[in-house]
mmCIF file of C-alpha atoms in Angstrom:
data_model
loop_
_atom_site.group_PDB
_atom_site.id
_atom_site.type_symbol
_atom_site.label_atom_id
_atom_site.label_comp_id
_atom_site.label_asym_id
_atom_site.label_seq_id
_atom_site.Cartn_x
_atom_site.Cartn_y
_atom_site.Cartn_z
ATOM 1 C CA UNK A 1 0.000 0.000 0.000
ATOM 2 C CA UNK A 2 2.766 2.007 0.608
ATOM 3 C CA UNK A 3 5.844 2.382 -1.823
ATOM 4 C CA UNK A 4 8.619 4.484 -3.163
ATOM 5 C CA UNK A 5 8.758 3.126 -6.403
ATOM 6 C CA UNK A 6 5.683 5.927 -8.343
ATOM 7 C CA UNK A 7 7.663 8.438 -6.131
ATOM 8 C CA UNK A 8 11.808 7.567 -7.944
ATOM 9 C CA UNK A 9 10.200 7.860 -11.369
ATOM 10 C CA UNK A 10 8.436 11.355 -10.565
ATOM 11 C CA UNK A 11 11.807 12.085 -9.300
ATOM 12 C CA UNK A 12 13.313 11.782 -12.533
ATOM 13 C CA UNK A 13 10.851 13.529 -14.748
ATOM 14 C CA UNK A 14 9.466 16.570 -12.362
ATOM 15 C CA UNK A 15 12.249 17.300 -9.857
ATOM 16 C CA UNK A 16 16.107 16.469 -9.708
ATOM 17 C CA UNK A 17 16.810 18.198 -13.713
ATOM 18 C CA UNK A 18 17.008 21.629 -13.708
ATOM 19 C CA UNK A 19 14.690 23.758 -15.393
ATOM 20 C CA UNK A 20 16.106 24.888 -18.795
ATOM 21 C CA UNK A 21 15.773 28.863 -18.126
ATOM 22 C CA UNK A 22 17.527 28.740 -14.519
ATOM 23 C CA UNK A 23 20.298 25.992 -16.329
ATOM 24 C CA UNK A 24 20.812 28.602 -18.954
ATOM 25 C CA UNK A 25 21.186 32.056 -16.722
ATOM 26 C CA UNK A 26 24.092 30.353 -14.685
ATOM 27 C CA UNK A 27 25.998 29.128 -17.250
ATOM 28 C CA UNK A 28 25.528 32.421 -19.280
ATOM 29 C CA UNK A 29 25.670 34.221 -16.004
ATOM 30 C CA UNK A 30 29.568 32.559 -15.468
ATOM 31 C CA UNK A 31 30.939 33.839 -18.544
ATOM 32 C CA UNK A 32 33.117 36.738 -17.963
ATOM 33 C CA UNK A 33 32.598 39.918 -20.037
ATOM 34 C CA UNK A 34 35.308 42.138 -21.653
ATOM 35 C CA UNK A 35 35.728 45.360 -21.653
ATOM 36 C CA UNK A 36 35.644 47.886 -18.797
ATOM 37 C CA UNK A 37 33.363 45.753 -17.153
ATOM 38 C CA UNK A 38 35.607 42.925 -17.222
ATOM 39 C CA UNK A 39 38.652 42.088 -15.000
ATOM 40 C CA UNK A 40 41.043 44.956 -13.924
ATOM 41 C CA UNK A 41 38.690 48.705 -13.719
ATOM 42 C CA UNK A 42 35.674 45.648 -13.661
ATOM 43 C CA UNK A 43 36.460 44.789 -9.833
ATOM 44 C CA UNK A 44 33.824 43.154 -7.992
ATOM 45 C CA UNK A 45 31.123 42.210 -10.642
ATOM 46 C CA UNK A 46 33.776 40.705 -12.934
ATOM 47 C CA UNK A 47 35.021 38.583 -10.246
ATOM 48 C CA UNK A 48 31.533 37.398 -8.867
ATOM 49 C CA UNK A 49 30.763 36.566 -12.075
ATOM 50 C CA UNK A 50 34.548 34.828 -13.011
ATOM 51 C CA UNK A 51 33.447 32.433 -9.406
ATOM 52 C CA UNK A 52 31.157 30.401 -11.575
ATOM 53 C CA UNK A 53 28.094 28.277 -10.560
ATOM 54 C CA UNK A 54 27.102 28.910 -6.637
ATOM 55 C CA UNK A 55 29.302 26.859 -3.968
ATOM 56 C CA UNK A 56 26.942 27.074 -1.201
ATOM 57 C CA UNK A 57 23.856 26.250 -2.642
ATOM 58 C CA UNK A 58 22.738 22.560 -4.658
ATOM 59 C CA UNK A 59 22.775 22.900 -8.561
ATOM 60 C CA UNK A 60 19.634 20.489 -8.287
ATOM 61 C CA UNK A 61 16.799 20.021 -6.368
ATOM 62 C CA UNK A 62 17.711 17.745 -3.017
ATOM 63 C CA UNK A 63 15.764 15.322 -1.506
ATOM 64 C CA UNK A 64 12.776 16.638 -3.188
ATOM 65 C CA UNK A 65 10.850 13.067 -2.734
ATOM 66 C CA UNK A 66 10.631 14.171 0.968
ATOM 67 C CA UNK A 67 7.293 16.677 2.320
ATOM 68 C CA UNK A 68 5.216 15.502 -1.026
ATOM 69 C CA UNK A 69 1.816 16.635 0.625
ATOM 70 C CA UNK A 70 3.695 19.578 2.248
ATOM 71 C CA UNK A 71 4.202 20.826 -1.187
ATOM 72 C CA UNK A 72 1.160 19.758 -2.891
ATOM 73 C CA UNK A 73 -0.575 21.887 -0.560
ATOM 74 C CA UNK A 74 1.629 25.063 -0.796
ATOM 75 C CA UNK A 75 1.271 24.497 -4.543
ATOM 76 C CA UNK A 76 -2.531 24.517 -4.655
ATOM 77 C CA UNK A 77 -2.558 27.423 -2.306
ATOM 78 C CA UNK A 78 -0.656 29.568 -4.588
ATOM 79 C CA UNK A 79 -2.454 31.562 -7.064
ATOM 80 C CA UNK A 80 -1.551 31.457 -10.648
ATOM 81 C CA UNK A 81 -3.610 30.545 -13.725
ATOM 82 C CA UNK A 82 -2.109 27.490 -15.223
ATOM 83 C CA UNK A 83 -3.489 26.328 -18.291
ATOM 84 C CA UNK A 84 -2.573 22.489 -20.388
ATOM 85 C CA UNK A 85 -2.899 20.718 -23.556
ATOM 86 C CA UNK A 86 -1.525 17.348 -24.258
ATOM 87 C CA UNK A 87 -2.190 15.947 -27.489
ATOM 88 C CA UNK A 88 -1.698 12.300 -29.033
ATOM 89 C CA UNK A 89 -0.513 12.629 -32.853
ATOM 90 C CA UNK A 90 0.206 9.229 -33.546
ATOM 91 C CA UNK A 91 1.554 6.234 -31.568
ATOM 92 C CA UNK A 92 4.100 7.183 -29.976
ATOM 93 C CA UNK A 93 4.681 11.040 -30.642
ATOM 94 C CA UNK A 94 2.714 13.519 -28.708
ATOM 95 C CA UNK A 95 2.029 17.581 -28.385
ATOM 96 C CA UNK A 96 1.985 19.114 -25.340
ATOM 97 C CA UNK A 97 1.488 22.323 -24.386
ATOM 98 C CA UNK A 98 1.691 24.725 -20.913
ATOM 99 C CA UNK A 99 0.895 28.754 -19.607
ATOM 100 C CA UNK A 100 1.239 29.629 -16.598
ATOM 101 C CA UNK A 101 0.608 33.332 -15.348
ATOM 102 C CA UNK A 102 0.679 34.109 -11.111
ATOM 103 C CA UNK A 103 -0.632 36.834 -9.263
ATOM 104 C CA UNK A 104 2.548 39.182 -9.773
ATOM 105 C CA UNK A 105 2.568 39.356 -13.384
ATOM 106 C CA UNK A 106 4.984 37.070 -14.479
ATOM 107 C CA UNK A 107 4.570 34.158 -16.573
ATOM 108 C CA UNK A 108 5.764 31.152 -18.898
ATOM 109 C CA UNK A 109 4.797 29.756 -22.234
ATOM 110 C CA UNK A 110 6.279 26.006 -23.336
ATOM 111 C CA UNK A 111 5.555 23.821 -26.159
ATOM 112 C CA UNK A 112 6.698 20.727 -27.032
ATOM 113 C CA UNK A 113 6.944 17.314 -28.691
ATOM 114 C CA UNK A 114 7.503 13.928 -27.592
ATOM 115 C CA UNK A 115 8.915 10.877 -29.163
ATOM 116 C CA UNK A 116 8.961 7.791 -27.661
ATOM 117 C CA UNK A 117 11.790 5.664 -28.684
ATOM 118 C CA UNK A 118 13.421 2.180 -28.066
ATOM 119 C CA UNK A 119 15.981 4.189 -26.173
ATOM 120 C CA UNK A 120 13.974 6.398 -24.409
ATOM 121 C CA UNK A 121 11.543 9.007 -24.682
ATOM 122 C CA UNK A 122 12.983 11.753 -26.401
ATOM 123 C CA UNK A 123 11.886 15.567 -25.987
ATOM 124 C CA UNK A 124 11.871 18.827 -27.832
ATOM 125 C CA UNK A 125 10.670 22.141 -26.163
ATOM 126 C CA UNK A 126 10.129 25.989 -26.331
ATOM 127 C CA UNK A 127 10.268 28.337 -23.527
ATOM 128 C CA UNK A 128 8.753 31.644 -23.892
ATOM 129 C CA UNK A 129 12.419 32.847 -22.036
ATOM 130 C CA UNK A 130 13.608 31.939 -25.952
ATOM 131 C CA UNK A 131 15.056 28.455 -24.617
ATOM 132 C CA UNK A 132 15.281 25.346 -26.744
ATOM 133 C CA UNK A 133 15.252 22.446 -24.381
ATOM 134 C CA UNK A 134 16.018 18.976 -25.381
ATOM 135 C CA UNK A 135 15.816 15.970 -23.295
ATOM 136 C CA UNK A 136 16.440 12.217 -23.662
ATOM 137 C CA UNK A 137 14.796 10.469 -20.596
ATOM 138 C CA UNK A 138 14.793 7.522 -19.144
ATOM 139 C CA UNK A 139 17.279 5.554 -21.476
ATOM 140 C CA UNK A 140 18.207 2.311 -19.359
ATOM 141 C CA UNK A 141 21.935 0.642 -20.795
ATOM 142 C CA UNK A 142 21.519 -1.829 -18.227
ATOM 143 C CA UNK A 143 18.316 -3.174 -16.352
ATOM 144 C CA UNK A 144 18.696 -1.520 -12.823
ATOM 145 C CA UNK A 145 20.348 2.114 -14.400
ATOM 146 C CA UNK A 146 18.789 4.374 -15.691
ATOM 147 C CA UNK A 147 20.048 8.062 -18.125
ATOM 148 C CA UNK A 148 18.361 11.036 -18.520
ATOM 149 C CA UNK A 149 20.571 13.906 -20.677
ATOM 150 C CA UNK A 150 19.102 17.881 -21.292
ATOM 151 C CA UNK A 151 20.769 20.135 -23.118
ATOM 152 C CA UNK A 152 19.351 24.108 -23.294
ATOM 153 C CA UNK A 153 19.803 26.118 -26.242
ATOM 154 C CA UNK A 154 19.515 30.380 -26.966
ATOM 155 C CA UNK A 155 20.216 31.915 -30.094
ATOM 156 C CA UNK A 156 23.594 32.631 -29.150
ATOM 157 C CA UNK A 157 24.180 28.683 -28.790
ATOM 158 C CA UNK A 158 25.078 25.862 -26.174
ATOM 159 C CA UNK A 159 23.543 27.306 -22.994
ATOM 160 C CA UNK A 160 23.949 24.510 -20.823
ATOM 161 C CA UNK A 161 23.421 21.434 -20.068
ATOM 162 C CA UNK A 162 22.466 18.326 -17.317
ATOM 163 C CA UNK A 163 22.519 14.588 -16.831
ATOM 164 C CA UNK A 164 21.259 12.668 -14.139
ATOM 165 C CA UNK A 165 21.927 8.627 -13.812
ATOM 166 C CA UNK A 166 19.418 6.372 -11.255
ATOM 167 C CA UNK A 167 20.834 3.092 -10.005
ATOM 168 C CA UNK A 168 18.532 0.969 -8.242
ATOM 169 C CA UNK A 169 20.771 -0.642 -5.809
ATOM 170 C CA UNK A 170 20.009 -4.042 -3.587
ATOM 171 C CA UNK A 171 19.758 -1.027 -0.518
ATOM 172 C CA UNK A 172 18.217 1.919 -2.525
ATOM 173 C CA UNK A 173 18.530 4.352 -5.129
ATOM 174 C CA UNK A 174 20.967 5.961 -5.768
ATOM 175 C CA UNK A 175 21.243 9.422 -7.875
ATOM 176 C CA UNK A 176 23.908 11.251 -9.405
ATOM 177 C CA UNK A 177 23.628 14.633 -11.512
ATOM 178 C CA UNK A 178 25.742 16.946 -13.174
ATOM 179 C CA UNK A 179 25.868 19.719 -15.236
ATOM 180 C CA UNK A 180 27.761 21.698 -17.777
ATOM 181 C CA UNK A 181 28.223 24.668 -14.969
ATOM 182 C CA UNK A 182 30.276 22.149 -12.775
ATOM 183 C CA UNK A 183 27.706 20.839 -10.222
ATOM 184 C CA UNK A 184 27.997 18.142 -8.884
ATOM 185 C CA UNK A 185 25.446 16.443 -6.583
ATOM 186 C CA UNK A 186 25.020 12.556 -5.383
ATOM 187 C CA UNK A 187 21.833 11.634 -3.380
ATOM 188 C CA UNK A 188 20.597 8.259 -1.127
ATOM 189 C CA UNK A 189 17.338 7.013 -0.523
ATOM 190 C CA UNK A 190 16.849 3.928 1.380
ATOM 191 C CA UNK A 191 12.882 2.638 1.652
ATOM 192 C CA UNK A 192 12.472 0.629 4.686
ATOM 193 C CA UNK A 193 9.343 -0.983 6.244
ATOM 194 C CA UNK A 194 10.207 -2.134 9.513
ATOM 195 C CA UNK A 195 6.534 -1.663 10.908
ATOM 196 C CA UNK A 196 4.386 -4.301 8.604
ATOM 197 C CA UNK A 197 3.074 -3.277 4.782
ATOM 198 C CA UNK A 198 0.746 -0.149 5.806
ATOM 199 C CA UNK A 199 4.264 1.844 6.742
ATOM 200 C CA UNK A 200 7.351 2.760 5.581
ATOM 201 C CA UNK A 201 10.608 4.650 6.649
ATOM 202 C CA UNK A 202 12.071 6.413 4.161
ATOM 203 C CA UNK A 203 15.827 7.649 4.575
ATOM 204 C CA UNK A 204 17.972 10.276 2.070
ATOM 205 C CA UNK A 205 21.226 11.833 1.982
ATOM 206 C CA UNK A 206 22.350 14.429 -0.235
ATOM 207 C CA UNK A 207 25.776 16.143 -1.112
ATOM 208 C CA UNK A 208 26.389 18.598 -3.592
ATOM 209 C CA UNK A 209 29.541 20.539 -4.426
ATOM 210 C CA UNK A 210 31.493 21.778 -7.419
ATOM 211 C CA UNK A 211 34.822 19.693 -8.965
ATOM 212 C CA UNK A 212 37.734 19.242 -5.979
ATOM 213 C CA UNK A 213 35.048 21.697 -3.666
ATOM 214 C CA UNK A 214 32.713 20.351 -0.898
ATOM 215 C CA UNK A 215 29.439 22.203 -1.049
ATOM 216 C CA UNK A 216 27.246 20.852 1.773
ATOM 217 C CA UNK A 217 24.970 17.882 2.948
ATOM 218 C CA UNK A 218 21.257 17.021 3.388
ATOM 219 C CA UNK A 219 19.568 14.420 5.180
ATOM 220 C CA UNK A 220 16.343 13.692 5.963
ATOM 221 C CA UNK A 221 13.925 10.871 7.575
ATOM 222 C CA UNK A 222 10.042 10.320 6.926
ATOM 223 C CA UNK A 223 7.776 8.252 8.308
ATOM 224 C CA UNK A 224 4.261 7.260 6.776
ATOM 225 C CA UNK A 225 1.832 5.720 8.216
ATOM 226 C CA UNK A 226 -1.354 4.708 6.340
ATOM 227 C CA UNK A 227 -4.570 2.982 8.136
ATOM 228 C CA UNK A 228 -6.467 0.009 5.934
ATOM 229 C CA UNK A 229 -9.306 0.246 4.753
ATOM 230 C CA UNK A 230 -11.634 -2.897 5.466
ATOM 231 C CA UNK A 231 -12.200 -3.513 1.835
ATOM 232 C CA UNK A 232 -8.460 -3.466 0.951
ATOM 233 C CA UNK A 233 -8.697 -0.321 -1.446
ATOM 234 C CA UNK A 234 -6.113 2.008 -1.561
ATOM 235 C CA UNK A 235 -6.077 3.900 1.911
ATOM 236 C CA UNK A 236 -7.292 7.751 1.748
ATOM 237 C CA UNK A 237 -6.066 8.684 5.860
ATOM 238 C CA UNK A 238 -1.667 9.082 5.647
ATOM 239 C CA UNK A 239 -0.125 10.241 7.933
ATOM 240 C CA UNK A 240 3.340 11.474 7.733
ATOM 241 C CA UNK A 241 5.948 12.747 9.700
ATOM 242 C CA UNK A 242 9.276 14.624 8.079
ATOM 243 C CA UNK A 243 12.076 15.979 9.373
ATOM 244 C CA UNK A 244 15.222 17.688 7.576
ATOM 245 C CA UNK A 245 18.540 18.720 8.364
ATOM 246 C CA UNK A 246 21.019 20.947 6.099
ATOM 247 C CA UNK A 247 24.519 21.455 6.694
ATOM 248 C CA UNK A 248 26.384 24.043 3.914
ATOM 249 C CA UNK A 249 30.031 23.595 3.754
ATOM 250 C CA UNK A 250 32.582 24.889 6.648
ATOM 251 C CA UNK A 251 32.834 28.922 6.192
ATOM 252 C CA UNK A 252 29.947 28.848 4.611
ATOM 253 C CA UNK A 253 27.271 32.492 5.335
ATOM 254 C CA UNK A 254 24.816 30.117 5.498
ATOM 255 C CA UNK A 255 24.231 28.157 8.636
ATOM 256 C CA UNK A 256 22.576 24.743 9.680
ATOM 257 C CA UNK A 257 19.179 24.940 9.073
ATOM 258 C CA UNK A 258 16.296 22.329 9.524
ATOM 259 C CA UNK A 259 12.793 21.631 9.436
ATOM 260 C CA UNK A 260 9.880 19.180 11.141
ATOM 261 C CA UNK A 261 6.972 18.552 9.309
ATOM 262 C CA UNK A 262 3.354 16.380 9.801
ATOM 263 C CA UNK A 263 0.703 15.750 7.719
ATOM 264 C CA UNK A 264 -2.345 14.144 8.214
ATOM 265 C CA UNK A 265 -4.882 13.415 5.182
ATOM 266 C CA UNK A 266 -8.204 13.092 6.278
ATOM 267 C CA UNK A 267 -9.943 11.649 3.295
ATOM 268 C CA UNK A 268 -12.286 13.377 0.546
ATOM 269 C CA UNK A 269 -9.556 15.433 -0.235
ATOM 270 C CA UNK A 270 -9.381 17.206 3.200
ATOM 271 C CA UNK A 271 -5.822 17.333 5.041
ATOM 272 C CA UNK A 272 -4.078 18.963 8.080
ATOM 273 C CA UNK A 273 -0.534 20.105 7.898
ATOM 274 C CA UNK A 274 1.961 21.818 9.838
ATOM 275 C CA UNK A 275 5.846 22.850 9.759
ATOM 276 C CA UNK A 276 8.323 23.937 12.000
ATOM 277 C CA UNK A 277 11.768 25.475 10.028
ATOM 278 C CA UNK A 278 15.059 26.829 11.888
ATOM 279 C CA UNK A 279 17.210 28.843 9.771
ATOM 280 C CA UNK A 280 20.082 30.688 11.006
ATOM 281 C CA UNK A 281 20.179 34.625 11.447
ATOM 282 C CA UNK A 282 21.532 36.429 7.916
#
């Protein structure tokens, strides 16, 4: 009744790849200009911008599996239009089609097609930001590994790039990404059930960083709880209980920070939640 297994392949497809538009600022972002602006007279913004990619924070989303119905319900709570079309051309190769405009004006635009191949499903889209995003997902060179490549394109050219590998170890999965920026991040998740089928304990780790530089750490542990239902039907009242601890390199400005979460869904669609975050002082 309880498993982890829908929750890795949303994973893959929703969370851990950056989005093409935030992939293609930082790489264009890390290029260094010339000119006055540039090194020498340049001072300061030239050399933020010669650093490269962000050392303190993860290039990719961590531990995102973890708080699901936390964020569900933050998402639904947030206004913004959001408007979809998905359409089947053939077998095989789809259209699909997304707008999204929130409550302070801004707003996104992407198109796309789909092509679903022996090797994968493979993916062409347009951002309204003026990114060409393509994506090969879910190509599997052995039975228990699994590839998924992007690669962002502007009119000027390459803008960057991602890959993210899933092996489905004997103890868990385990993730590794990367991008063209430098990023480099590694992630755990061990499923356990210790208390009988209607639970599970779910365990990640996370550490990102650039080439030869530590970044920081993540770990987290949830525990769900779901009660049966006499006809053996999929249970509607979860509970769950998260909590999260993150731990940014040594001289870092950012601090330890953590969070404790609960959620309780009541059935017919009704919920409680509740959250308790620490973050150090700026």
């Amino acid at each position: 009744p309880v498993s982890c297994a829908r929750g890795y392949t949303q994973s893959i497809h929703n969370t851990h790849m950056a989005d093409a538009p935030a992939m293609a600022a930082g790489m264009t972002g890390a290029e260094a200009p010339d000119g006055p602006g540039g090194a020498g007279a340049g001072g300061a913004a030239a050399e933020e911008q010669m650093m490269g990619p962000p050392l303190d924070e993860p290039g990719f989303p961590s531990l995102p599996m973890f708080k699901g119905e936390l964020n569900e319900w933050i998402n639904a709570t947030t206004p913004q239009r959001l408007a979809m079309v998905s359409l089947g051309l053939r077998e095989g190769l789809g259209l699909s089609g997304m707008g999204m405009l929130a409550d302070d004006g801004n707003g996104m635009l992407q198109s796309g097609l789909t092509y679903g191949t022996r090797f994968g499903a493979l993916k062409a889209e347009v951002v309204s930001q003026g990114v060409l995003q393509t994506t090969l997902e879910g190509f599997m060179p052995l039975p228990f590994l699994q590839l998924t490549t992007q690669l962002a394109f502007m009119p000027q050219g390459l803008a960057g790039g991602a890959m993210q590998s899933v092996l489905m170890s004997p103890i868990g999965a385990i993730i590794g990404s990367a991008n063209l920026g430098g990023q480099l991040s590694a992630e755990l998740l061990l499923p356990l059930q210790p208390f009988g089928e209607d639970s599970q304990l779910l365990l990640g780790a996370n550490a990102w960083g650039l080439p030869g530089a530590w970044g920081g750490s993540k770990f987290a542990v949830e525990y769900t709880q779901a009660e049966p239902t006499a006809d053996g039907s999929m249970p509607t009242r979860i509970g769950t209980v998260t909590a999260e601890v993150t731990r940014p390199r040594a001289g870092s400005p950012n601090g330890v920070s953590g969070s404790l979460s609960a959620c309780q869904q009541l059935g017919g669609g009704d919920a409680l939640n509740a959250t308790f975050e620490v973050t150090p002082p700026p």
